[in-house]
Amino acid sequence: MGGLQPRLAVLLLGSLTAFGLMPPAGASSFDAVVRLLDTRSCKRCELQDADLVRADLRDADLRNALLQRANLSGARLDGAKLGGANLSFTSLQGASLRGADLRGATLEGTDLREADLSGAQVDTGSLATTHWQGARGIDPALQGHAELHNAGVAAAKAGRLPEAERFFDAAIQRDQEAAISWVARGIVRGEQAKTEQAAADFSYAAQLYATSGDLATSEQLLEASAKLKKDPQQGKDGGNGFGSQVVGGAMGVVQFLLPLAAKAFIPLAF
């Protein structure tokens, strides 16, 4: 029974293609899908744009495979070997990757939302340009400053301010010299009427910017901090957008709530 599902999948794919209902992008791509479903081994295969939604690929060998833009949403990839694979803009939303080996894989714009990465082997920092919100089982040690800061940005833009603050907290713990994370946390704290804490964040960020030679930004942040310190009760009735107002004007809030590592909120593939 173990080999029944792959054989049925192969027959179905062949029938659909024969009747012109599912023309493959290319013969090599179609053959690769058939081979993968039949043997669960397809090293270096060309599987770009392949539709493998909910495919059972447990323990599959996909090392160095080309899987750009493939749809693997909900797929079972537990124990799969994906080392060196190109998963750029690939959807792995809701996929199970328990114990999978993703070391050396290209994860630019990869959708890992709601995926299960328990026990997965992932290069440190490789999640910086992925969408991993809601993913489970990610080793905290693998989450660098950029990943945590970007998650904070996403939460802030979605209005989830307490969550954003927690992500910026964690980002600062990873890199205490990252001034932008101090400012971002100050903004979301101000939005939550935590004016004293926001003032402290802006003040410390000002010192960091001054040290780096950006005196203009430093001065503006010191002014923002002074406004909060002068009247710490401002916004205490619920924030009312005070965190963004206090760093508004010429400096603008947008530059401090941008993602890092050139992620720029890469459009999801699906």
Coordinates of C-alpha atoms in Angstrom, one line a residue:
M1 CA 0.0 0.0 0.0
G2 CA 2.9 2.3 0.7
G3 CA 3.6 2.8 -3.1
L4 CA -0.1 3.1 -4.1
Q5 CA -0.4 6.9 -3.7
P6 CA 2.6 7.8 -5.9
R7 CA 1.5 5.4 -8.6
L8 CA -2.0 6.8 -8.6
A9 CA -0.6 10.3 -8.8
V10 CA 1.6 9.4 -11.7
L11 CA -1.4 7.8 -13.6
L12 CA -3.6 10.8 -12.8
L13 CA -1.0 13.3 -14.0
G14 CA -0.4 11.3 -17.2
S15 CA -4.1 11.1 -17.9
L16 CA -4.7 14.8 -17.4
T17 CA -1.7 15.6 -19.7
A18 CA -2.8 13.1 -22.3
F19 CA -6.3 14.8 -22.6
G20 CA -4.7 18.3 -22.7
L21 CA -6.2 19.2 -19.3
M22 CA -3.0 19.9 -17.6
P23 CA -0.2 20.8 -20.1
P24 CA 3.1 20.8 -18.2
A25 CA 5.5 23.8 -18.4
G26 CA 8.0 21.5 -20.0
A27 CA 8.8 17.8 -20.5
S28 CA 11.7 17.9 -18.0
S29 CA 9.5 19.6 -15.4
F30 CA 6.7 17.1 -15.8
D31 CA 9.1 14.1 -15.8
A32 CA 10.6 15.5 -12.6
V33 CA 7.2 15.7 -10.9
V34 CA 6.4 12.1 -11.9
R35 CA 9.8 10.9 -10.7
L36 CA 9.4 12.7 -7.4
L37 CA 6.0 11.4 -6.6
D38 CA 7.0 7.9 -7.7
T39 CA 10.3 7.6 -5.9
R40 CA 10.5 10.6 -3.5
S41 CA 14.0 11.2 -4.8
C42 CA 14.8 14.0 -7.3
K43 CA 18.1 15.6 -6.6
R44 CA 18.9 18.6 -8.8
C45 CA 15.5 18.3 -10.5
E46 CA 13.9 21.2 -12.2
L47 CA 10.6 21.7 -10.4
Q48 CA 10.0 25.4 -10.8
D49 CA 6.3 26.3 -10.6
A50 CA 5.3 22.7 -9.8
D51 CA 1.9 22.2 -8.1
L52 CA 2.6 19.9 -5.2
V53 CA -0.1 21.0 -2.8
R54 CA -0.5 18.6 0.1
A55 CA 1.9 16.1 -1.5
D56 CA 3.2 13.4 0.8
L57 CA 7.0 13.9 0.4
R58 CA 8.2 12.6 3.7
D59 CA 11.9 11.7 3.7
A60 CA 12.1 12.9 0.0
D61 CA 15.6 13.7 -1.3
L62 CA 15.4 17.1 -3.0
R63 CA 18.9 18.2 -2.5
N64 CA 19.9 21.1 -4.8
A65 CA 16.5 20.9 -6.6
L66 CA 15.1 24.0 -8.3
L67 CA 11.8 24.7 -6.6
Q68 CA 11.3 28.4 -7.3
R69 CA 7.7 29.5 -7.1
A70 CA 6.5 25.9 -6.5
N71 CA 3.3 25.4 -4.5
L72 CA 4.0 23.0 -1.6
S73 CA 1.3 24.4 0.7
G74 CA 0.2 21.9 3.2
A75 CA 2.8 19.3 1.9
R76 CA 4.3 16.7 4.3
L77 CA 8.0 17.1 4.1
D78 CA 9.0 15.6 7.4
G79 CA 12.6 14.4 7.3
A80 CA 13.0 15.7 3.7
K81 CA 16.5 16.5 2.4
L82 CA 16.3 20.1 1.0
G83 CA 19.9 21.1 1.4
G84 CA 21.0 23.5 -1.3
A85 CA 17.5 23.6 -2.8
N86 CA 16.3 26.8 -4.4
L87 CA 13.0 27.6 -2.6
S88 CA 12.8 31.3 -3.7
F89 CA 9.2 32.5 -3.6
T90 CA 8.1 28.9 -2.9
S91 CA 4.9 28.4 -0.9
L92 CA 5.4 26.1 2.1
Q93 CA 2.4 27.6 4.0
G94 CA 1.1 25.2 6.5
A95 CA 3.6 22.5 5.4
S96 CA 5.1 20.0 7.8
L97 CA 8.9 20.2 7.8
R98 CA 9.6 18.4 11.0
G99 CA 13.2 17.3 11.0
A100 CA 13.7 18.5 7.5
D101 CA 17.2 19.5 6.4
L102 CA 17.2 23.0 4.9
R103 CA 20.8 23.9 5.4
G104 CA 22.2 25.7 2.4
A105 CA 18.7 26.2 0.9
T106 CA 17.9 29.5 -0.8
L107 CA 14.8 31.0 1.1
E108 CA 14.3 34.3 -0.6
G109 CA 10.7 35.3 -0.2
T110 CA 9.7 31.8 0.9
D111 CA 6.3 31.5 2.5
L112 CA 6.7 29.6 5.7
R113 CA 3.6 30.9 7.5
E114 CA 1.9 28.4 9.8
A115 CA 4.5 25.8 8.8
D116 CA 5.8 23.3 11.4
L117 CA 9.6 23.5 11.6
S118 CA 10.1 21.4 14.7
G119 CA 13.5 19.9 14.7
A120 CA 14.3 21.3 11.2
Q121 CA 17.9 22.1 10.4
V122 CA 18.1 25.7 9.2
D123 CA 21.0 28.0 8.7
T124 CA 21.2 30.9 11.2
G125 CA 19.9 34.1 9.6
S126 CA 18.4 32.3 6.6
L127 CA 14.8 33.2 7.7
A128 CA 15.5 36.9 7.4
T129 CA 13.9 37.1 3.9
T130 CA 11.1 34.6 4.5
H131 CA 7.5 35.1 5.7
W132 CA 7.5 32.9 8.9
Q133 CA 4.7 34.5 10.9
G134 CA 2.7 31.8 12.8
A135 CA 5.3 29.1 12.0
R136 CA 5.9 26.6 14.8
G137 CA 9.0 24.9 16.2
I138 CA 11.5 27.6 15.1
D139 CA 14.6 27.4 17.3
P140 CA 15.0 30.9 18.8
A141 CA 18.8 30.7 18.3
L142 CA 18.1 30.7 14.5
Q143 CA 16.2 34.0 14.6
G144 CA 18.6 36.8 14.1
H145 CA 18.1 40.5 14.6
A146 CA 16.7 41.1 11.1
E147 CA 14.1 38.3 11.4
L148 CA 12.8 39.6 14.7
H149 CA 12.8 43.2 13.7
N150 CA 10.9 42.4 10.5
A151 CA 8.4 40.4 12.4
G152 CA 7.9 43.4 14.7
V153 CA 7.4 45.6 11.6
A154 CA 4.7 43.2 10.3
A155 CA 2.9 43.1 13.6
A156 CA 3.0 46.9 13.9
K157 CA 1.6 47.5 10.5
A158 CA -1.2 45.0 11.3
G159 CA -2.0 46.9 14.5
R160 CA -0.8 44.2 16.8
L161 CA 1.2 46.6 19.0
P162 CA 1.9 44.4 22.1
E163 CA 3.2 41.7 19.8
A164 CA 5.3 44.2 17.8
E165 CA 6.8 45.4 21.1
R166 CA 7.8 41.9 22.0
F167 CA 9.5 41.3 18.7
F168 CA 11.4 44.6 19.0
D169 CA 12.4 43.6 22.5
A170 CA 13.8 40.4 21.2
A171 CA 15.5 42.2 18.2
I172 CA 17.2 44.5 20.6
Q173 CA 18.4 41.6 22.7
R174 CA 20.0 40.2 19.6
D175 CA 21.7 43.5 18.6
Q176 CA 21.7 46.3 21.2
E177 CA 23.5 48.6 18.8
A178 CA 20.7 48.6 16.2
A179 CA 19.3 52.1 16.6
I180 CA 16.4 51.5 14.3
S181 CA 14.9 48.8 16.6
W182 CA 15.1 51.1 19.6
V183 CA 13.2 53.8 17.6
A184 CA 10.6 51.2 16.3
R185 CA 10.0 50.0 19.9
G186 CA 9.7 53.6 21.0
I187 CA 7.0 54.2 18.4
V188 CA 4.9 51.2 19.3
R189 CA 5.3 52.0 23.0
G190 CA 4.2 55.5 22.4
E191 CA 1.2 54.2 20.5
Q192 CA 0.3 52.2 23.6
A193 CA 0.7 55.3 25.8
K194 CA 3.9 54.0 27.4
T195 CA 5.3 57.5 27.2
E196 CA 8.1 57.2 29.7
Q197 CA 9.5 54.0 28.1
A198 CA 9.1 55.5 24.6
A199 CA 11.1 58.6 25.7
A200 CA 13.9 56.3 27.0
D201 CA 14.0 54.4 23.8
F202 CA 14.2 57.5 21.6
S203 CA 16.9 59.0 23.9
Y204 CA 19.1 55.9 23.7
A205 CA 18.5 55.6 19.9
A206 CA 19.7 59.2 19.6
Q207 CA 22.9 58.3 21.3
L208 CA 23.5 55.5 18.9
Y209 CA 22.8 57.7 15.8
A210 CA 25.1 60.4 17.2
T211 CA 27.9 57.8 17.6
S212 CA 27.4 56.7 14.0
G213 CA 27.6 60.3 12.8
D214 CA 24.0 60.8 11.9
L215 CA 23.6 64.0 14.0
A216 CA 20.4 65.1 12.3
T217 CA 18.4 62.0 13.2
S218 CA 20.0 62.1 16.7
E219 CA 18.8 65.6 17.2
Q220 CA 15.2 64.9 16.1
L221 CA 15.0 61.9 18.3
L222 CA 16.2 63.9 21.3
E223 CA 13.5 66.4 20.5
A224 CA 10.9 63.6 20.4
S225 CA 12.2 62.3 23.7
A226 CA 12.0 65.7 25.3
K227 CA 8.4 66.2 24.2
L228 CA 7.5 62.9 26.0
K229 CA 9.4 63.8 29.1
K230 CA 7.9 67.3 29.3
D231 CA 4.4 65.9 29.4
P232 CA 4.5 62.1 30.2
Q233 CA 0.7 62.1 30.4
Q234 CA 0.3 62.7 26.7
G235 CA -1.6 59.9 25.1
K236 CA -2.4 58.2 28.4
D237 CA -6.0 58.0 27.3
G238 CA -5.1 55.2 24.9
G239 CA -2.2 56.3 22.9
N240 CA -4.1 58.0 20.1
G241 CA -1.2 57.6 17.7
F242 CA 1.2 59.6 19.8
G243 CA 4.1 57.3 19.2
S244 CA 4.0 58.1 15.5
Q245 CA 3.1 61.8 15.9
V246 CA 6.1 62.5 18.1
V247 CA 8.6 61.3 15.4
G248 CA 6.5 62.7 12.5
G249 CA 7.2 65.8 10.5
A250 CA 10.4 66.0 8.5
M251 CA 11.8 62.7 9.8
G252 CA 8.7 60.7 9.3
V253 CA 7.7 57.4 11.0
V254 CA 7.8 55.3 7.8
Q255 CA 11.6 55.0 7.7
F256 CA 11.7 53.5 11.2
L257 CA 9.0 50.9 10.4
L258 CA 10.6 49.4 7.3
P259 CA 11.8 45.8 7.2
L260 CA 15.5 45.0 7.2
A261 CA 17.7 42.7 5.1
A262 CA 16.1 44.0 1.8
K263 CA 13.0 41.9 2.6
A264 CA 10.8 44.9 1.7
F265 CA 7.7 42.7 2.2
I266 CA 8.3 40.5 -0.8
P267 CA 5.0 39.6 -2.4
L268 CA 3.9 36.1 -1.5
A269 CA 3.8 33.6 -4.3
F270 CA 0.2 32.5 -3.7

